[in-house]
């Protein structure tokens, strides 16, 4: 009797697990291409308007308080002038944002990306560098820095080397190269399973002067 109950309990709990797993892999609410179009439209609004269109409101907060369906994942720099929600003119619940100085990707960031794809339905990943990035500038000057800043300048060195000799301003070239390389790292390392074919990973650079995003052709 005890064994039967235990078996039944096991069967019941595995059904629950199966149901929960099925529920935790929602279909994309917005495809990668549609998400990119939304970001481009939002950035155009931001760059051409005096006042941002989307503002958090009590209604939007209530709408998103119990669940979230962000349509894009942004891996951006921690720089205070590059907040993705603002420069893409989006609201609460729209973007799943990860930020580190130099928009670098580590295991925590990869895990966050995998979570947002598998559990929240996001299908677009944007690696967003920006003009005059302090972390990239520091990496151009040296591969050493005090404390944990060293891990930042060290991980930007491959971009410093790859951008050497490219035409134009060395800092701008390295910023674009770093964003491109981080996007390539995500493509190579993120464990997205079957969802990988639906996911698009792109890089871009934000212009602090104009407010516009320059999208890489990748
Ligand atoms: Zn930066």
mmCIF file of C-alpha atoms and ligand atoms in Angstrom:
data_model
loop_
_atom_site.group_PDB
_atom_site.id
_atom_site.type_symbol
_atom_site.label_atom_id
_atom_site.label_comp_id
_atom_site.label_asym_id
_atom_site.label_seq_id
_atom_site.Cartn_x
_atom_site.Cartn_y
_atom_site.Cartn_z
ATOM 1 C CA UNK A 1 0.000 0.000 0.000
ATOM 2 C CA UNK A 2 2.783 2.353 0.960
ATOM 3 C CA UNK A 3 4.692 1.464 -2.213
ATOM 4 C CA UNK A 4 1.582 2.029 -4.373
ATOM 5 C CA UNK A 5 1.023 5.439 -2.808
ATOM 6 C CA UNK A 6 4.660 6.315 -3.377
ATOM 7 C CA UNK A 7 4.463 5.210 -7.035
ATOM 8 C CA UNK A 8 1.256 7.172 -7.552
ATOM 9 C CA UNK A 9 2.794 10.217 -5.914
ATOM 10 C CA UNK A 10 5.845 9.893 -8.198
ATOM 11 C CA UNK A 11 3.691 9.567 -11.323
ATOM 12 C CA UNK A 12 1.581 12.540 -10.220
ATOM 13 C CA UNK A 13 4.590 14.692 -9.498
ATOM 14 C CA UNK A 14 6.269 13.860 -12.827
ATOM 15 C CA UNK A 15 3.063 14.869 -14.635
ATOM 16 C CA UNK A 16 3.146 18.140 -12.732
ATOM 17 C CA UNK A 17 6.809 18.613 -13.682
ATOM 18 C CA UNK A 18 5.978 17.898 -17.339
ATOM 19 C CA UNK A 19 3.119 20.396 -17.260
ATOM 20 C CA UNK A 20 5.271 23.037 -15.571
ATOM 21 C CA UNK A 21 8.071 22.493 -18.105
ATOM 22 C CA UNK A 22 5.630 22.783 -21.002
ATOM 23 C CA UNK A 23 4.221 25.983 -19.525
ATOM 24 C CA UNK A 24 7.712 27.385 -18.990
ATOM 25 C CA UNK A 25 8.627 27.291 -22.688
ATOM 26 C CA UNK A 26 6.204 29.801 -24.138
ATOM 27 C CA UNK A 27 6.152 30.455 -27.851
ATOM 28 C CA UNK A 28 7.713 33.694 -28.997
ATOM 29 C CA UNK A 29 5.161 36.463 -28.689
ATOM 30 C CA UNK A 30 7.233 38.490 -31.126
ATOM 31 C CA UNK A 31 9.562 37.002 -33.751
ATOM 32 C CA UNK A 32 13.210 38.096 -33.890
ATOM 33 C CA UNK A 33 12.646 40.142 -37.064
ATOM 34 C CA UNK A 34 9.540 41.844 -35.670
ATOM 35 C CA UNK A 35 11.408 42.575 -32.420
ATOM 36 C CA UNK A 36 14.245 44.211 -34.374
ATOM 37 C CA UNK A 37 11.743 46.358 -36.268
ATOM 38 C CA UNK A 38 10.145 47.441 -32.967
ATOM 39 C CA UNK A 39 13.551 48.436 -31.561
ATOM 40 C CA UNK A 40 14.398 50.405 -34.713
ATOM 41 C CA UNK A 41 11.065 52.240 -34.560
ATOM 42 C CA UNK A 42 11.527 52.936 -30.834
ATOM 43 C CA UNK A 43 15.040 54.293 -31.329
ATOM 44 C CA UNK A 44 13.813 56.527 -34.132
ATOM 45 C CA UNK A 45 11.139 57.937 -31.784
ATOM 46 C CA UNK A 46 13.784 58.496 -29.091
ATOM 47 C CA UNK A 47 16.303 60.129 -31.430
ATOM 48 C CA UNK A 48 13.795 62.411 -33.118
ATOM 49 C CA UNK A 49 11.506 63.399 -30.213
ATOM 50 C CA UNK A 50 12.011 66.006 -27.556
ATOM 51 C CA UNK A 51 9.962 63.951 -25.085
ATOM 52 C CA UNK A 52 9.973 60.163 -24.674
ATOM 53 C CA UNK A 53 6.654 58.603 -25.697
ATOM 54 C CA UNK A 54 6.550 55.643 -23.305
ATOM 55 C CA UNK A 55 6.504 56.301 -19.598
ATOM 56 C CA UNK A 56 5.932 53.775 -16.825
ATOM 57 C CA UNK A 57 2.424 54.186 -15.435
ATOM 58 C CA UNK A 58 0.414 52.495 -12.689
ATOM 59 C CA UNK A 59 -1.590 50.725 -15.419
ATOM 60 C CA UNK A 60 1.518 49.353 -17.122
ATOM 61 C CA UNK A 61 2.957 48.347 -13.752
ATOM 62 C CA UNK A 62 -0.224 46.428 -12.911
ATOM 63 C CA UNK A 63 -0.267 44.841 -16.371
ATOM 64 C CA UNK A 64 3.250 43.452 -15.924
ATOM 65 C CA UNK A 65 3.298 42.791 -12.184
ATOM 66 C CA UNK A 66 2.390 39.088 -12.376
ATOM 67 C CA UNK A 67 4.171 38.036 -15.550
ATOM 68 C CA UNK A 68 6.586 39.316 -18.171
ATOM 69 C CA UNK A 69 6.919 38.778 -21.915
ATOM 70 C CA UNK A 70 9.901 40.915 -22.959
ATOM 71 C CA UNK A 71 10.256 40.974 -26.744
ATOM 72 C CA UNK A 72 14.028 41.483 -26.822
ATOM 73 C CA UNK A 73 17.131 40.845 -24.756
ATOM 74 C CA UNK A 74 19.655 43.675 -24.600
ATOM 75 C CA UNK A 75 23.220 43.103 -23.416
ATOM 76 C CA UNK A 76 24.424 46.660 -23.005
ATOM 77 C CA UNK A 77 27.154 48.651 -21.291
ATOM 78 C CA UNK A 78 26.542 49.789 -17.708
ATOM 79 C CA UNK A 79 27.265 53.361 -18.864
ATOM 80 C CA UNK A 80 24.670 55.679 -17.300
ATOM 81 C CA UNK A 81 23.892 57.328 -20.644
ATOM 82 C CA UNK A 82 22.842 54.172 -22.466
ATOM 83 C CA UNK A 83 19.742 52.852 -20.643
ATOM 84 C CA UNK A 84 18.062 50.546 -23.214
ATOM 85 C CA UNK A 85 14.511 51.287 -22.028
ATOM 86 C CA UNK A 86 15.110 54.969 -22.768
ATOM 87 C CA UNK A 87 17.083 54.816 -26.010
ATOM 88 C CA UNK A 88 14.677 52.260 -27.525
ATOM 89 C CA UNK A 89 11.679 54.160 -26.121
ATOM 90 C CA UNK A 90 10.221 51.101 -24.377
ATOM 91 C CA UNK A 91 8.293 50.582 -21.161
ATOM 92 C CA UNK A 92 8.204 48.248 -18.150
ATOM 93 C CA UNK A 93 8.175 44.618 -19.224
ATOM 94 C CA UNK A 94 9.344 45.239 -22.814
ATOM 95 C CA UNK A 95 13.076 44.552 -22.595
ATOM 96 C CA UNK A 96 15.129 41.969 -20.713
ATOM 97 C CA UNK A 97 18.284 43.929 -19.947
ATOM 98 C CA UNK A 98 21.733 42.739 -18.884
ATOM 99 C CA UNK A 99 24.397 45.378 -18.376
ATOM 100 C CA UNK A 100 28.126 45.142 -17.676
ATOM 101 C CA UNK A 101 30.864 47.691 -18.331
ATOM 102 C CA UNK A 102 32.029 47.057 -21.901
ATOM 103 C CA UNK A 103 28.884 44.962 -22.614
ATOM 104 C CA UNK A 104 30.873 41.816 -21.936
ATOM 105 C CA UNK A 105 29.328 38.377 -21.600
ATOM 106 C CA UNK A 106 30.150 35.966 -18.779
ATOM 107 C CA UNK A 107 28.422 32.829 -17.468
ATOM 108 C CA UNK A 108 25.889 34.857 -15.497
ATOM 109 C CA UNK A 109 24.982 36.859 -18.580
ATOM 110 C CA UNK A 110 24.774 33.682 -20.706
ATOM 111 C CA UNK A 111 22.492 32.093 -18.113
ATOM 112 C CA UNK A 112 20.318 35.219 -18.117
ATOM 113 C CA UNK A 113 20.045 35.118 -21.924
ATOM 114 C CA UNK A 114 19.200 31.404 -21.918
ATOM 115 C CA UNK A 115 16.534 32.028 -19.259
ATOM 116 C CA UNK A 116 14.893 34.869 -21.187
ATOM 117 C CA UNK A 117 14.767 32.775 -24.375
ATOM 118 C CA UNK A 118 13.561 29.536 -22.801
ATOM 119 C CA UNK A 119 11.201 30.899 -20.158
ATOM 120 C CA UNK A 120 10.115 34.362 -21.241
ATOM 121 C CA UNK A 121 9.793 33.878 -25.010
ATOM 122 C CA UNK A 122 12.340 36.488 -26.175
ATOM 123 C CA UNK A 123 13.878 35.714 -29.584
ATOM 124 C CA UNK A 124 16.153 38.679 -30.296
ATOM 125 C CA UNK A 125 19.481 39.354 -28.563
ATOM 126 C CA UNK A 126 21.140 42.726 -29.118
ATOM 127 C CA UNK A 127 24.704 43.355 -27.978
ATOM 128 C CA UNK A 128 24.826 47.106 -27.641
ATOM 129 C CA UNK A 129 28.139 48.938 -27.532
ATOM 130 C CA UNK A 130 28.322 52.707 -27.495
ATOM 131 C CA UNK A 131 30.465 55.572 -28.644
ATOM 132 C CA UNK A 132 33.255 56.732 -26.258
ATOM 133 C CA UNK A 133 32.916 53.634 -24.031
ATOM 134 C CA UNK A 134 35.160 54.080 -20.969
ATOM 135 C CA UNK A 135 35.828 50.355 -20.588
ATOM 136 C CA UNK A 136 36.923 50.017 -24.221
ATOM 137 C CA UNK A 137 39.031 53.182 -23.944
ATOM 138 C CA UNK A 138 40.778 51.731 -20.854
ATOM 139 C CA UNK A 139 41.404 48.469 -22.749
ATOM 140 C CA UNK A 140 42.956 50.401 -25.647
ATOM 141 C CA UNK A 141 45.336 52.093 -23.242
ATOM 142 C CA UNK A 142 46.394 49.016 -21.247
ATOM 143 C CA UNK A 143 45.625 45.367 -20.578
ATOM 144 C CA UNK A 144 46.169 46.000 -16.873
ATOM 145 C CA UNK A 145 43.923 47.827 -14.403
ATOM 146 C CA UNK A 146 43.350 47.862 -10.631
ATOM 147 C CA UNK A 147 41.162 45.246 -8.955
ATOM 148 C CA UNK A 148 38.403 43.597 -10.941
ATOM 149 C CA UNK A 149 38.550 46.288 -13.633
ATOM 150 C CA UNK A 150 41.409 44.166 -14.977
ATOM 151 C CA UNK A 151 38.920 41.440 -15.957
ATOM 152 C CA UNK A 152 37.128 44.006 -18.136
ATOM 153 C CA UNK A 153 40.179 45.371 -19.949
ATOM 154 C CA UNK A 154 41.566 41.851 -20.367
ATOM 155 C CA UNK A 155 38.398 40.530 -22.004
ATOM 156 C CA UNK A 156 38.276 43.478 -24.422
ATOM 157 C CA UNK A 157 41.850 42.789 -25.661
ATOM 158 C CA UNK A 158 40.769 40.455 -28.522
ATOM 159 C CA UNK A 159 38.692 43.327 -29.922
ATOM 160 C CA UNK A 160 41.600 45.760 -29.442
ATOM 161 C CA UNK A 161 43.846 43.452 -31.482
ATOM 162 C CA UNK A 162 41.240 42.778 -34.201
ATOM 163 C CA UNK A 163 40.434 46.484 -34.647
ATOM 164 C CA UNK A 164 44.086 47.563 -34.875
ATOM 165 C CA UNK A 165 44.813 49.204 -38.232
ATOM 166 C CA UNK A 166 41.148 49.594 -39.175
ATOM 167 C CA UNK A 167 40.253 52.939 -40.765
ATOM 168 C CA UNK A 168 38.799 55.750 -38.675
ATOM 169 C CA UNK A 169 38.901 56.452 -34.979
ATOM 170 C CA UNK A 170 40.534 53.523 -33.069
ATOM 171 C CA UNK A 171 38.101 53.786 -30.129
ATOM 172 C CA UNK A 172 35.000 53.676 -32.380
ATOM 173 C CA UNK A 173 36.436 50.767 -34.369
ATOM 174 C CA UNK A 174 37.198 48.839 -31.170
ATOM 175 C CA UNK A 175 33.732 49.516 -29.706
ATOM 176 C CA UNK A 176 32.081 48.083 -32.845
ATOM 177 C CA UNK A 177 34.492 45.132 -32.957
ATOM 178 C CA UNK A 178 33.942 44.365 -29.260
ATOM 179 C CA UNK A 179 30.141 44.312 -29.678
ATOM 180 C CA UNK A 180 30.532 42.073 -32.755
ATOM 181 C CA UNK A 181 32.849 39.674 -30.893
ATOM 182 C CA UNK A 182 30.531 39.472 -27.871
ATOM 183 C CA UNK A 183 27.616 38.659 -30.201
ATOM 184 C CA UNK A 184 29.770 35.902 -31.751
ATOM 185 C CA UNK A 185 30.575 34.541 -28.279
ATOM 186 C CA UNK A 186 26.870 34.375 -27.433
ATOM 187 C CA UNK A 187 26.172 32.563 -30.722
ATOM 188 C CA UNK A 188 28.907 30.051 -29.926
ATOM 189 C CA UNK A 189 28.211 29.495 -26.243
ATOM 190 C CA UNK A 190 24.525 30.067 -25.420
ATOM 191 C CA UNK A 191 22.738 26.753 -24.838
ATOM 192 C CA UNK A 192 19.456 27.500 -26.615
ATOM 193 C CA UNK A 193 18.601 23.994 -27.826
ATOM 194 C CA UNK A 194 15.860 23.796 -30.450
ATOM 195 C CA UNK A 195 15.004 27.450 -29.880
ATOM 196 C CA UNK A 196 18.353 28.514 -31.407
ATOM 197 C CA UNK A 197 16.852 28.447 -34.901
ATOM 198 C CA UNK A 198 14.277 31.079 -33.889
ATOM 199 C CA UNK A 199 16.785 33.325 -32.125
ATOM 200 C CA UNK A 200 18.642 36.156 -33.836
ATOM 201 C CA UNK A 201 21.767 37.658 -32.215
ATOM 202 C CA UNK A 202 22.940 41.027 -33.524
ATOM 203 C CA UNK A 203 25.348 43.781 -32.513
ATOM 204 C CA UNK A 204 24.947 47.526 -32.666
ATOM 205 C CA UNK A 205 26.551 50.754 -31.476
ATOM 206 C CA UNK A 206 24.719 53.637 -29.803
ATOM 207 C CA UNK A 207 25.741 57.183 -30.729
ATOM 208 C CA UNK A 208 25.752 59.413 -27.637
ATOM 209 C CA UNK A 209 25.564 62.582 -29.751
ATOM 210 C CA UNK A 210 22.647 61.778 -32.053
ATOM 211 C CA UNK A 211 20.805 59.173 -29.946
ATOM 212 C CA UNK A 212 20.790 56.855 -32.961
ATOM 213 C CA UNK A 213 21.758 53.184 -33.149
ATOM 214 C CA UNK A 214 24.115 51.975 -35.859
ATOM 215 C CA UNK A 215 23.206 48.315 -36.573
ATOM 216 C CA UNK A 216 25.951 45.945 -37.702
ATOM 217 C CA UNK A 217 25.285 43.878 -40.807
ATOM 218 C CA UNK A 218 25.495 40.446 -39.233
HETATM 219 ZN ZN1 LIG B 1 30.652 51.678 -22.000
#
